[in-house]
PDB file of C-alpha atoms and ligand atoms in Angstrom:
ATOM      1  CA  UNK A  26      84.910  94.303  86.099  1.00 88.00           C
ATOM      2  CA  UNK A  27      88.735  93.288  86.211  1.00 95.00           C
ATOM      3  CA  UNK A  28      89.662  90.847  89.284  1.00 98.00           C
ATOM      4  CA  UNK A  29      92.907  89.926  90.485  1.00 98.00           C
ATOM      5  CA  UNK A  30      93.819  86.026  89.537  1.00 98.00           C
ATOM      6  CA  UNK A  31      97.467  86.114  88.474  1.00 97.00           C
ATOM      7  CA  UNK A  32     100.225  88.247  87.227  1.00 98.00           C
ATOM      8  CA  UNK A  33     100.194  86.205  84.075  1.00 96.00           C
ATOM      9  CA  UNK A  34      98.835  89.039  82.164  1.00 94.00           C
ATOM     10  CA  UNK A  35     100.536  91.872  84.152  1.00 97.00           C
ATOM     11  CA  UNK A  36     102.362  94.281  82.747  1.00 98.00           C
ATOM     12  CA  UNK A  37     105.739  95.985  83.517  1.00 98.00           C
ATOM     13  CA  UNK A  38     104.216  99.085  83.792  1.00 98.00           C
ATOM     14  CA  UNK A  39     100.734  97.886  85.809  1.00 98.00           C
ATOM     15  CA  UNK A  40     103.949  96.418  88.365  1.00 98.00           C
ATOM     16  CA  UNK A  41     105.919  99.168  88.708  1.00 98.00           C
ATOM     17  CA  UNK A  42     102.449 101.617  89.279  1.00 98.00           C
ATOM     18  CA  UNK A  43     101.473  99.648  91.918  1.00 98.00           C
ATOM     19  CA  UNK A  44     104.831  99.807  93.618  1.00 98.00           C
ATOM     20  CA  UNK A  45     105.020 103.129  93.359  1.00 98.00           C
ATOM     21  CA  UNK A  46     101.212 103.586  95.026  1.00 98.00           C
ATOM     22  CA  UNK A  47     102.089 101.275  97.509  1.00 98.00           C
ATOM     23  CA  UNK A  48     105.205 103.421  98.427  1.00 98.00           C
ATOM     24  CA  UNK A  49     103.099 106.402  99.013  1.00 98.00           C
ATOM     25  CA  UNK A  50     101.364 104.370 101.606  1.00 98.00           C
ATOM     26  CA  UNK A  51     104.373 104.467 103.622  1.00 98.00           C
ATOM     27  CA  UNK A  52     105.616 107.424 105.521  1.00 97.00           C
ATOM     28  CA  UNK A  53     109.445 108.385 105.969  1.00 95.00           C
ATOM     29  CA  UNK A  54     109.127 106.504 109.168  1.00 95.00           C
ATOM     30  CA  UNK A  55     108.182 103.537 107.648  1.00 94.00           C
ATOM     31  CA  UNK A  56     104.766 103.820 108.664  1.00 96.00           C
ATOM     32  CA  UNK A  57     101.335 103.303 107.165  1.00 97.00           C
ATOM     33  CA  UNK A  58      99.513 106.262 106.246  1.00 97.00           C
ATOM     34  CA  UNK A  59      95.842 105.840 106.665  1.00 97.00           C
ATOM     35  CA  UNK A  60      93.555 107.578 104.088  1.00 95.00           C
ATOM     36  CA  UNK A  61      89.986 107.274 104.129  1.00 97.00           C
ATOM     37  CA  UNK A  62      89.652 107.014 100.793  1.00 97.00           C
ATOM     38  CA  UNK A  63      87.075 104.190 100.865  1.00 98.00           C
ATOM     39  CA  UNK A  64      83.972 104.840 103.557  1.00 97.00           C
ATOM     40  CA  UNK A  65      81.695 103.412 101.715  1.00 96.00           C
ATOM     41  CA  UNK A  66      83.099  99.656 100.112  1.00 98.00           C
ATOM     42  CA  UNK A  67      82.941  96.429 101.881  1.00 98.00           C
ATOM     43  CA  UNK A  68      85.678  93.822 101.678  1.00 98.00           C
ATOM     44  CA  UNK A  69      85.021  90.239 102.843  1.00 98.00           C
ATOM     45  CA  UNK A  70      87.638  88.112 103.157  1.00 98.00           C
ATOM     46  CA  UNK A  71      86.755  84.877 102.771  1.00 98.00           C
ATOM     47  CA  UNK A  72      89.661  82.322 103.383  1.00 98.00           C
ATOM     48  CA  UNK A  73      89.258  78.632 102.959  1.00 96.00           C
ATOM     49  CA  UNK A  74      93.149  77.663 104.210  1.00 95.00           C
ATOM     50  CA  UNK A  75      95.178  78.808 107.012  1.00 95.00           C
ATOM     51  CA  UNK A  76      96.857  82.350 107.027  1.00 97.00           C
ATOM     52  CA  UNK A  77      98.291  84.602 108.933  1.00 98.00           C
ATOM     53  CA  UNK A  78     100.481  87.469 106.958  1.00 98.00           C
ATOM     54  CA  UNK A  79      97.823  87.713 103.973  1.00 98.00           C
ATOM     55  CA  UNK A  80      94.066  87.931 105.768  1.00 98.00           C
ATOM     56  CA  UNK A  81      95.644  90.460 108.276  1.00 98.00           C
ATOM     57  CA  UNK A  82      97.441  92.726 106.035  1.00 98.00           C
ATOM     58  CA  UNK A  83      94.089  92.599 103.772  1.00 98.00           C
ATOM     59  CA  UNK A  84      92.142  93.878 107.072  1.00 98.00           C
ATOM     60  CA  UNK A  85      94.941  96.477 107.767  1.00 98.00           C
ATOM     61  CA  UNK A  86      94.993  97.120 104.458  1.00 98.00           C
ATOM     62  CA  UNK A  87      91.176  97.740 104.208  1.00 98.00           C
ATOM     63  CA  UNK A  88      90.600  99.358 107.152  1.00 98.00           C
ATOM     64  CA  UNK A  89      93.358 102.248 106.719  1.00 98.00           C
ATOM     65  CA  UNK A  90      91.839 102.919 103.261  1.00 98.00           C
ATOM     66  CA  UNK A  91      88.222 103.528 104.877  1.00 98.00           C
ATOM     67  CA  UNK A  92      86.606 100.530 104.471  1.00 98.00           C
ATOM     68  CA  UNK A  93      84.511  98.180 106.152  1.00 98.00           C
ATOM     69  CA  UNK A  94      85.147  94.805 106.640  1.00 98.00           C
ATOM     70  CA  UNK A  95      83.892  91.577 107.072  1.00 98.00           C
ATOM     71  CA  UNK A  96      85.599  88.127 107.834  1.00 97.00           C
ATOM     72  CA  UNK A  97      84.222  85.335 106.969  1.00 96.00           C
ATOM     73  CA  UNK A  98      84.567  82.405 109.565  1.00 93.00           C
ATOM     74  CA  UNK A  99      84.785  79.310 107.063  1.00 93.00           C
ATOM     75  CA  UNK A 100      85.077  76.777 109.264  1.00 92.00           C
ATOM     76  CA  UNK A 101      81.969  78.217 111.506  1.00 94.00           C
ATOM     77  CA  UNK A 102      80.017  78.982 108.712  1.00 96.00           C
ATOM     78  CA  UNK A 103      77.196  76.845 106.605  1.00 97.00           C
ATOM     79  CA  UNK A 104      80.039  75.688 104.777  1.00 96.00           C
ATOM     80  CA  UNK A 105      80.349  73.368 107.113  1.00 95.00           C
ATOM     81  CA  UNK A 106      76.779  71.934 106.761  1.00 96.00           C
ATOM     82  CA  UNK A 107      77.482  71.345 103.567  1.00 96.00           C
ATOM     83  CA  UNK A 108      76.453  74.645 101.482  1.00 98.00           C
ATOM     84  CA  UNK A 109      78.595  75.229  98.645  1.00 98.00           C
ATOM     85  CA  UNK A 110      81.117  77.649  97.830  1.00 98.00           C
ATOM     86  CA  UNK A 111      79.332  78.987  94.713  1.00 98.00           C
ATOM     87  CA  UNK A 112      76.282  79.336  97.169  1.00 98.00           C
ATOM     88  CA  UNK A 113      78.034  81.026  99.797  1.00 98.00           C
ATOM     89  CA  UNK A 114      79.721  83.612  97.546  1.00 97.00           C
ATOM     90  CA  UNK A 115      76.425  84.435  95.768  1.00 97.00           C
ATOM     91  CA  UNK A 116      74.930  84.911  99.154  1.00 97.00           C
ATOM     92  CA  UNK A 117      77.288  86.711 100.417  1.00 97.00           C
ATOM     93  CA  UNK A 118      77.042  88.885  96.988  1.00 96.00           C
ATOM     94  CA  UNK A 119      73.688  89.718  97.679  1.00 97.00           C
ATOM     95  CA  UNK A 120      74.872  91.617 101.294  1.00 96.00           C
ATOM     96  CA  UNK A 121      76.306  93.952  99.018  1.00 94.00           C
ATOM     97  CA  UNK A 122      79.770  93.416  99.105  1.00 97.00           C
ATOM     98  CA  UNK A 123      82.370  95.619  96.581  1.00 97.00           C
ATOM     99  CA  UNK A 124      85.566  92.979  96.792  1.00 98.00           C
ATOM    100  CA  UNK A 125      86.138  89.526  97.938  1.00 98.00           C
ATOM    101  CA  UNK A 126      89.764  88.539  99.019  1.00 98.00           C
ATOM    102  CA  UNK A 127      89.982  84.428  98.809  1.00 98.00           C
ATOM    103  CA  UNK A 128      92.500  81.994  99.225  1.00 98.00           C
ATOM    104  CA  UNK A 129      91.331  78.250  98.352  1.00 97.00           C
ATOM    105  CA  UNK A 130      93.535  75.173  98.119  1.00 95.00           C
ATOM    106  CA  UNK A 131      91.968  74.835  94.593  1.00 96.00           C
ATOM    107  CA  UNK A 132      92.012  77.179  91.539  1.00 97.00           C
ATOM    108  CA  UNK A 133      88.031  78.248  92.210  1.00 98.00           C
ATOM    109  CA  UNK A 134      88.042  82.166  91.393  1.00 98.00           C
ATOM    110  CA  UNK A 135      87.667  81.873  87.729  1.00 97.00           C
ATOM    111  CA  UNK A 136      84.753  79.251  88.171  1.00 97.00           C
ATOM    112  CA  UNK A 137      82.981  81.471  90.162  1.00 98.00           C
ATOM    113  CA  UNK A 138      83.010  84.631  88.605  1.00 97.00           C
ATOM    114  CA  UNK A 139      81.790  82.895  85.880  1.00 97.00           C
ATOM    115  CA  UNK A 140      78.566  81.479  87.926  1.00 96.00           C
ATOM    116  CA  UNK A 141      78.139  84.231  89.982  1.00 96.00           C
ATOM    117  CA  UNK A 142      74.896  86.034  89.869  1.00 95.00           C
ATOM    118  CA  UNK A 143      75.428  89.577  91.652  1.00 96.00           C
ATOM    119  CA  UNK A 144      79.289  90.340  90.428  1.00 94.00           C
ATOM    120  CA  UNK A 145      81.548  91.497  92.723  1.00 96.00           C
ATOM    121  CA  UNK A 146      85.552  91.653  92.598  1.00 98.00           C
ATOM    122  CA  UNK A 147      87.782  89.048  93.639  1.00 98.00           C
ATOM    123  CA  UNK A 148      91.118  89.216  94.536  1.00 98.00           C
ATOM    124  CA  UNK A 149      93.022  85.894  94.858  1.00 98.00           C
ATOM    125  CA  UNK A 150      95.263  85.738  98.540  1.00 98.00           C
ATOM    126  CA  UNK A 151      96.616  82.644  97.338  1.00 98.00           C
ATOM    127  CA  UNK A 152      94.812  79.556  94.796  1.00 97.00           C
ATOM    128  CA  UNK A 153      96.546  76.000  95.293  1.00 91.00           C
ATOM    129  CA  UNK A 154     100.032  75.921  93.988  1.00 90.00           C
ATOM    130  CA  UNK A 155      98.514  77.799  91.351  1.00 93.00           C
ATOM    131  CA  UNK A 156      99.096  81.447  92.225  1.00 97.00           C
ATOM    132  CA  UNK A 157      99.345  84.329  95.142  1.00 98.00           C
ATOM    133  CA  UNK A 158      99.574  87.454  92.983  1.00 98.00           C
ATOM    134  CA  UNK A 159      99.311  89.755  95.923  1.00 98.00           C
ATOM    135  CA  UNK A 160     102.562  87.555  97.170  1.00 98.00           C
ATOM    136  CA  UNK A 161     104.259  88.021  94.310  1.00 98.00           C
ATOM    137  CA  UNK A 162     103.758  91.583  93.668  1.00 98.00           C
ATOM    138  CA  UNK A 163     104.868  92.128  97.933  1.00 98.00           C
ATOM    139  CA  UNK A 164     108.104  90.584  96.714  1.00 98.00           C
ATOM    140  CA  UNK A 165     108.717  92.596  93.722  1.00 98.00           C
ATOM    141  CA  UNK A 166     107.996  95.712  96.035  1.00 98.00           C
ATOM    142  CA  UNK A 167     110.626  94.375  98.652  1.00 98.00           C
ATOM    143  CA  UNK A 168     113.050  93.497  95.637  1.00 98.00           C
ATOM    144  CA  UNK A 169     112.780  96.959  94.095  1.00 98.00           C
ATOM    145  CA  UNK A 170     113.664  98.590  97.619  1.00 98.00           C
ATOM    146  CA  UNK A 171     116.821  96.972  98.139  1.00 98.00           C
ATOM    147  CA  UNK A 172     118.113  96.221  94.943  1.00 98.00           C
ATOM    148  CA  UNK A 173     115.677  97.615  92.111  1.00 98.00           C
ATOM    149  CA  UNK A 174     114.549  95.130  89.526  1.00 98.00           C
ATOM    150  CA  UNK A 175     116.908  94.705  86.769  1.00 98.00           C
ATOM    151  CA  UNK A 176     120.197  93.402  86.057  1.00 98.00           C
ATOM    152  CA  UNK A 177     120.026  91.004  89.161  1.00 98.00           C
ATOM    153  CA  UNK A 178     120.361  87.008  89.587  1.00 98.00           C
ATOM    154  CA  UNK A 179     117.995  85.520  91.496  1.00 98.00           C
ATOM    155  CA  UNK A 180     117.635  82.076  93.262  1.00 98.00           C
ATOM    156  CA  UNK A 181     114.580  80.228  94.220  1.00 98.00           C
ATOM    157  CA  UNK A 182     114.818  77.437  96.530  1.00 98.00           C
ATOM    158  CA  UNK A 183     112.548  75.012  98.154  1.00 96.00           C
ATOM    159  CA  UNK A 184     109.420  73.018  97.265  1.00 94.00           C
ATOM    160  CA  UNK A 185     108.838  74.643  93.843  1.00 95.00           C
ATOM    161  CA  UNK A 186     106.393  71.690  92.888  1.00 93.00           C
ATOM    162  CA  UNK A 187     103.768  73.513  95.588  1.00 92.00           C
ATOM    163  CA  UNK A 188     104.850  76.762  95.568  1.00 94.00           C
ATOM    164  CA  UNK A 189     102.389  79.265  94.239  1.00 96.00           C
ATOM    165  CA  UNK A 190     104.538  81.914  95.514  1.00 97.00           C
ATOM    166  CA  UNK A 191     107.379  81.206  92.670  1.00 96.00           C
ATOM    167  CA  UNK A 192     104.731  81.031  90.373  1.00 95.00           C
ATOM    168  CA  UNK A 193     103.156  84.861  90.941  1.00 98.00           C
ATOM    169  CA  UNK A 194     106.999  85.850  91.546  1.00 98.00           C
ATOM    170  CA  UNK A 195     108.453  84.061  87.861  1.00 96.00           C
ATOM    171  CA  UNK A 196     105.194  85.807  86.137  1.00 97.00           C
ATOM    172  CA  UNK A 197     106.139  89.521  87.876  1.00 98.00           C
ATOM    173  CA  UNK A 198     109.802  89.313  86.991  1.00 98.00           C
ATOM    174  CA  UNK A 199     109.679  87.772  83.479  1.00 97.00           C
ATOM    175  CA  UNK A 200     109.332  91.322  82.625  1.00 97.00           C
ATOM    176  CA  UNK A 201     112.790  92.810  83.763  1.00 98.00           C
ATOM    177  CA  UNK A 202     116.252  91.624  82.938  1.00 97.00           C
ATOM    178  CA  UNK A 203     117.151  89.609  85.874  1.00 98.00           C
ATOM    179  CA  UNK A 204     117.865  86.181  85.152  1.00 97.00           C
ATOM    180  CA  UNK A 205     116.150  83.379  88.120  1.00 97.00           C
ATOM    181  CA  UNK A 206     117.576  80.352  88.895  1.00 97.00           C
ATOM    182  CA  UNK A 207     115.502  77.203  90.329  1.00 97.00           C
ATOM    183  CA  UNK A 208     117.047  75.114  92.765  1.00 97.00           C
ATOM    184  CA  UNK A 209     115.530  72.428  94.920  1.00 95.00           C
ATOM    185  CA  UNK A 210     115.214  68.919  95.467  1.00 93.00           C
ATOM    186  CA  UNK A 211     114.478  67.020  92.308  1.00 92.00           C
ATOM    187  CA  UNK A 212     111.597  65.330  93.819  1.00 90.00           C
ATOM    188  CA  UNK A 213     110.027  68.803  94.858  1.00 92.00           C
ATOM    189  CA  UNK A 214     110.984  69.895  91.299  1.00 93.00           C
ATOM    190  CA  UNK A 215     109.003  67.530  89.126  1.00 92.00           C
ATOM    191  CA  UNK A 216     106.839  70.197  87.574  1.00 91.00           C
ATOM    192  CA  UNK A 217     109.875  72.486  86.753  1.00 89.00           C
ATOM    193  CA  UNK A 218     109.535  73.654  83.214  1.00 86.00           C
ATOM    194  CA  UNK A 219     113.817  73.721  82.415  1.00 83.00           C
ATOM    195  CA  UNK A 220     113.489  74.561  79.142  1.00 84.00           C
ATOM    196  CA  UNK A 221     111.992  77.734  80.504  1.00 85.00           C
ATOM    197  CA  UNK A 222     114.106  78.675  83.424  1.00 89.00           C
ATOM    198  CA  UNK A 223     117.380  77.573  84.494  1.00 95.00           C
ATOM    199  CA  UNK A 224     117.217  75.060  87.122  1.00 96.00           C
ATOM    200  CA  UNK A 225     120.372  73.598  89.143  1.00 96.00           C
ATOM    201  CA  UNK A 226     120.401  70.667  91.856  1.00 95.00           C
ATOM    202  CA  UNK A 227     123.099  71.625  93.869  1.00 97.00           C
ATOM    203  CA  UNK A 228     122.588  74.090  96.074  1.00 98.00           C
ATOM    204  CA  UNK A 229     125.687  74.951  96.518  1.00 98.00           C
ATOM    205  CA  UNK A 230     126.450  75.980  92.929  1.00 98.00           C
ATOM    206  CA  UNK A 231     122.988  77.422  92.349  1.00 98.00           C
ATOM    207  CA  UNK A 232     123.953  79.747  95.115  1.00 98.00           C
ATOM    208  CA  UNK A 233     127.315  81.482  94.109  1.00 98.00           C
ATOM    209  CA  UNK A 234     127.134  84.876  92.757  1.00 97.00           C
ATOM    210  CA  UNK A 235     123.602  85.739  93.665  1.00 98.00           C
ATOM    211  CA  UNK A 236     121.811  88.776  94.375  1.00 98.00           C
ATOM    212  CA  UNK A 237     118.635  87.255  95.855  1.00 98.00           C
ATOM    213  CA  UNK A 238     118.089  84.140  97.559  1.00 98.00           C
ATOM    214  CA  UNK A 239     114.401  83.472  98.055  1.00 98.00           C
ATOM    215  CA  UNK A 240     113.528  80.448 100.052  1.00 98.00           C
ATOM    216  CA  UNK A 241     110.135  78.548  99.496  1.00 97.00           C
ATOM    217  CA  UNK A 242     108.570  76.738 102.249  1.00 93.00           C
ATOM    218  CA  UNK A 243     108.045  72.930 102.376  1.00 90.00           C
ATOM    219  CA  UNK A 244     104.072  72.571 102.167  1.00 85.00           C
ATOM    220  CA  UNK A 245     103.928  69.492 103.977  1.00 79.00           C
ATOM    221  CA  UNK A 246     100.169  70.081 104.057  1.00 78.00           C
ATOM    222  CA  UNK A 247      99.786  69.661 100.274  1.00 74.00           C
ATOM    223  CA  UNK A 248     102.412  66.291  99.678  1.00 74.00           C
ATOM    224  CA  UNK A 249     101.318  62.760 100.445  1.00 73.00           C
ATOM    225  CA  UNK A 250     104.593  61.399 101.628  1.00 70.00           C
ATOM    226  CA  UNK A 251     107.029  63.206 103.899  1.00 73.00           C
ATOM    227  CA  UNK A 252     110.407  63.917 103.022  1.00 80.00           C
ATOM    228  CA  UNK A 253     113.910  63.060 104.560  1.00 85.00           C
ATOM    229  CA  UNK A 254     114.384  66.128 106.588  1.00 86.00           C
ATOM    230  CA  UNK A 255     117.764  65.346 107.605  1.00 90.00           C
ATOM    231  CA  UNK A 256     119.404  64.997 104.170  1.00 91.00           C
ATOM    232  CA  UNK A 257     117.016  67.798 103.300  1.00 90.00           C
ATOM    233  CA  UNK A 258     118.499  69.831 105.761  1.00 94.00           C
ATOM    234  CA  UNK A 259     121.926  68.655 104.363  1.00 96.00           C
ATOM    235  CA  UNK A 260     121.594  69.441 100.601  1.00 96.00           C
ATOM    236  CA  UNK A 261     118.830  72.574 100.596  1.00 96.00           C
ATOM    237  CA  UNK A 262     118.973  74.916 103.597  1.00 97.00           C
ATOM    238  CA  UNK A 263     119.936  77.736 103.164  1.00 98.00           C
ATOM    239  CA  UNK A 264     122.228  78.602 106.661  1.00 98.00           C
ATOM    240  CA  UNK A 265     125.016  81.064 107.279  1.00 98.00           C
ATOM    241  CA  UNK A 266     128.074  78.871 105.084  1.00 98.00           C
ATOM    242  CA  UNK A 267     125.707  78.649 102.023  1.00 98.00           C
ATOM    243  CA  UNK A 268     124.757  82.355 102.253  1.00 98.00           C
ATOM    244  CA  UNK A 269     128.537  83.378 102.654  1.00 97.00           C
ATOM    245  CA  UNK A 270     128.616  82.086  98.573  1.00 98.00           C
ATOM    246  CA  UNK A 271     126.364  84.687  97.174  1.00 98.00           C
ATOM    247  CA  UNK A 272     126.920  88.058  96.675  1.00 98.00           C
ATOM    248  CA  UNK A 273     128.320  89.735  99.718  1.00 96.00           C
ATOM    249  CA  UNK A 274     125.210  92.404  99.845  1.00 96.00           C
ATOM    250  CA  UNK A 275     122.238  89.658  98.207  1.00 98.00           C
ATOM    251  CA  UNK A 276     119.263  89.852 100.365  1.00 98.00           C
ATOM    252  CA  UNK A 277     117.418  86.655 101.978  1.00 98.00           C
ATOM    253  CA  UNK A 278     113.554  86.445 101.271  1.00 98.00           C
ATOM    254  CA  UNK A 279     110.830  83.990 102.244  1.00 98.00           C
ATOM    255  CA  UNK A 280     106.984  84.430 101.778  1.00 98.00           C
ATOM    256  CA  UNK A 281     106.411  82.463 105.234  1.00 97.00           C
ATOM    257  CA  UNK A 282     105.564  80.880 107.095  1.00 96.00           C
ATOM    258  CA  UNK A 283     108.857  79.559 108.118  1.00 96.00           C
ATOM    259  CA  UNK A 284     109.712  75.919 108.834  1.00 93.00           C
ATOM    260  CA  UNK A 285     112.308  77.318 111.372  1.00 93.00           C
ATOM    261  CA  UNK A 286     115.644  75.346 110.691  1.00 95.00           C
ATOM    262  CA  UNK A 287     114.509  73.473 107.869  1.00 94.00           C
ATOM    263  CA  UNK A 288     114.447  75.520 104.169  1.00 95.00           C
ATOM    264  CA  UNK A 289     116.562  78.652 106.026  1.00 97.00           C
ATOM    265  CA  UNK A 290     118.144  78.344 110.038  1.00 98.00           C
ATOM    266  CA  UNK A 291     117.347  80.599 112.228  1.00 97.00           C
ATOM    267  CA  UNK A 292     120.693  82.272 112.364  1.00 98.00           C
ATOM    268  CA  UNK A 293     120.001  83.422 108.582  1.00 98.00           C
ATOM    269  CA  UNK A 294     116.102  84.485 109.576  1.00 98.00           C
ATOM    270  CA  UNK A 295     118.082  87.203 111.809  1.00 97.00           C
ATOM    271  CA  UNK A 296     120.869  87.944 109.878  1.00 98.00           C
ATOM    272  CA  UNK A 297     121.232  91.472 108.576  1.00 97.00           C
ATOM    273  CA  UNK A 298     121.233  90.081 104.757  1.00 98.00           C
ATOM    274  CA  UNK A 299     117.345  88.864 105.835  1.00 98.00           C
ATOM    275  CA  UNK A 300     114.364  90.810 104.387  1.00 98.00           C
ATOM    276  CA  UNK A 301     111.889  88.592 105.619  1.00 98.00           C
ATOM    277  CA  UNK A 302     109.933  91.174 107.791  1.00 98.00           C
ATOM    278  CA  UNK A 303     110.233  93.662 105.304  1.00 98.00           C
ATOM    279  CA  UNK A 304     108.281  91.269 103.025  1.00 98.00           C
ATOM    280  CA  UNK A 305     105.679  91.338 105.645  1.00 98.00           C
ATOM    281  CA  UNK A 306     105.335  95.029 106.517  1.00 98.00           C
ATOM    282  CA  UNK A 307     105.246  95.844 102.806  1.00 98.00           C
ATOM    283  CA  UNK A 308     102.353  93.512 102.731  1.00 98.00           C
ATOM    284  CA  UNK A 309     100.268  96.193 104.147  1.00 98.00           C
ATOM    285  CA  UNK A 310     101.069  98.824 101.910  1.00 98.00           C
ATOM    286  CA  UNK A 311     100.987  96.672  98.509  1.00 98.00           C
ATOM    287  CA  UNK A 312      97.399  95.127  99.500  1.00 98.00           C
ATOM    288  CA  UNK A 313      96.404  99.007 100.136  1.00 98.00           C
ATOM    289  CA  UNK A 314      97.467  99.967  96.508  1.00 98.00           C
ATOM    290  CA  UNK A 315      95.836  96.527  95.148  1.00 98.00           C
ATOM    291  CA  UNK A 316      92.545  97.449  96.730  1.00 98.00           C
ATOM    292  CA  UNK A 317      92.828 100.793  95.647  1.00 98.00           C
ATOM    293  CA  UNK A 318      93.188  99.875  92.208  1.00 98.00           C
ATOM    294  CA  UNK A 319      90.845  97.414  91.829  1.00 98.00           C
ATOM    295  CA  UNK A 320      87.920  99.206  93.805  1.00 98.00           C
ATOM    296  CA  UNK A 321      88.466 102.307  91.570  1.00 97.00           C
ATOM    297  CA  UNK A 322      87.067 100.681  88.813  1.00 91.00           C
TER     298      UNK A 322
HETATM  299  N1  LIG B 417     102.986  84.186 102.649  1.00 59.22           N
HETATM  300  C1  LIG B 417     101.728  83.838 103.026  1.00 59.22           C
HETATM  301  O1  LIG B 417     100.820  83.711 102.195  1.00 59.22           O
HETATM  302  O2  LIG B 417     101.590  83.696 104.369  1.00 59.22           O
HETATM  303  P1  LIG B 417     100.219  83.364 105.126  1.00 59.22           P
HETATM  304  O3  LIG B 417      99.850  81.941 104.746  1.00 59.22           O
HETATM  305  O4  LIG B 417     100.536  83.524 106.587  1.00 59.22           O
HETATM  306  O5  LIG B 417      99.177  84.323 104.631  1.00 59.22           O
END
């Protein structure tokens, strides 16, 4: 049984086959197409943290393949009496349940397919700071519409330290020949492997000549000391003079949810070169081709 953890051991080909499923979800409107291809599987999705864009376009996702679903309430559940999670996955297991989308602030999936008593499939919607595959492949999708995948230079910015996003998104696009620049503030950058990929401090050089500007959320949630938001502001967000340095046609991402007027302003959100809510819609239509593949096994 093959679950969904990372992209670390994705393949080109694995990406590009589920972007190209994913686009037959859409219709030349831009809509979803709903096939009942599914009647008979149950999803649960089973989110410890917060989320808005992934648990919904998992239940959208589901429910215009077929499928049934079930959402699991963590914070009314026996969780919060104490149970633990390896108990309430292998109970939930035995309600006979085909796939399991979590998101956890830790990196639990492995641990519990390894403990698990009645398997079932898990697909990660986000571990920690550790990955968000489904993320990451979304991007790639919304890349490869615009822009394709190769030949391009990309910039991330933001609070790489805590970003699982960048690290599903660096594991994708290892695989083509586009070269990604890290940018950020260095304290938000302590984990950055340079000898890996190219990181730059100043924003304002990191930013000339690009084709992609992806901005990553501050996680205030996971840091134990706030930062200066006003010399934050100053040095890292992205607004409409920074953006006037890349490429004239490079495209604006950011996984959300937005600090509005912090990592991007809101001018830039609306701007034409933003992609943000195409991120979001193709959310729908990449989680439909991830559950596809991975309850056709
Ligand atoms: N990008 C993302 O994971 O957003 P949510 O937390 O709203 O799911």
């Amino acid at each position: 049984m093959k679950h969904l953890i990372s992209l670390q051991d994705f393949s080109q080909k694995e990406i590009l086959e589920l972007i190209e499923l994913a686009n037959k979800f859409i219709d030349e409107e831009g809509n979803i197409k709903s096939e009942s291809i599914f009647p008979d599987k149950r999803i649960l999705t089973l989110f410890c943290e917060p989320s808005t864009r992934t648990k919904i376009s998992f239940e959208i996702a589901a429910k215009s393949l077929g499928c049934h679903v079930i959402n699991f309430d963590a914070s009314n559940s026996s969780l919060s009496k104490g149970e633990t999670l390896q108990d309430t996955v292998d109970t939930l297991a035995q309600m006979d349940i085909d796939l399991c989308v979590l998101r956890h602030s830790d990196a639990v999936i492995e641990d519990l397919i390894n403990h698990i008593r009645k398997p079932m499939t898990f697909v990660s919607a986000g571990e920690g700071a550790f990955s968000h595959p489904t993320q990451g492949l979304l991007d790639l999708m919304t890349i490869h519409q615009h822009k394709g995948l190769e030949n391009l230079n990309i910039l991330i910015v933001g609070d790489l330290d805590h970003s699982r996003v960048y690290q599903s998104f660096t594991d994708g696009i290892k695989h083509f020949n586009s070269s990604v620049t890290l940018c950020g503030h260095p304290d938000l950058c302590t984990k950055v492997d340079s000898s890996k990929l190219k990181y730059e401090s100043d924003l304002d050089k990191a930013i000339e000549g690009k084709d992609i500007i992806m901005a990553l959320r501050i996680q205030h949630e996971r840091m134990d000391g706030q930062i200066d938001q006003i010399s934050y502001i100053e040095d890292y967000q992205v607004n409409e003079q920074r953006l006037q340095k890349a490429n004239p046609n490079a495209i604006l991402m950011h996984p959300g949810p937005v600090n509005q007027g912090i990592e991007i302003t809101e001018a830039v959100y609306k701007s034409k070169q933003s992609v943000i809510l195409d991120q979001v819609a193709n959310g729908v239509a990449m989680r439909m081709a991830i559950l596809t593949k991975y309850l056709s096994q």
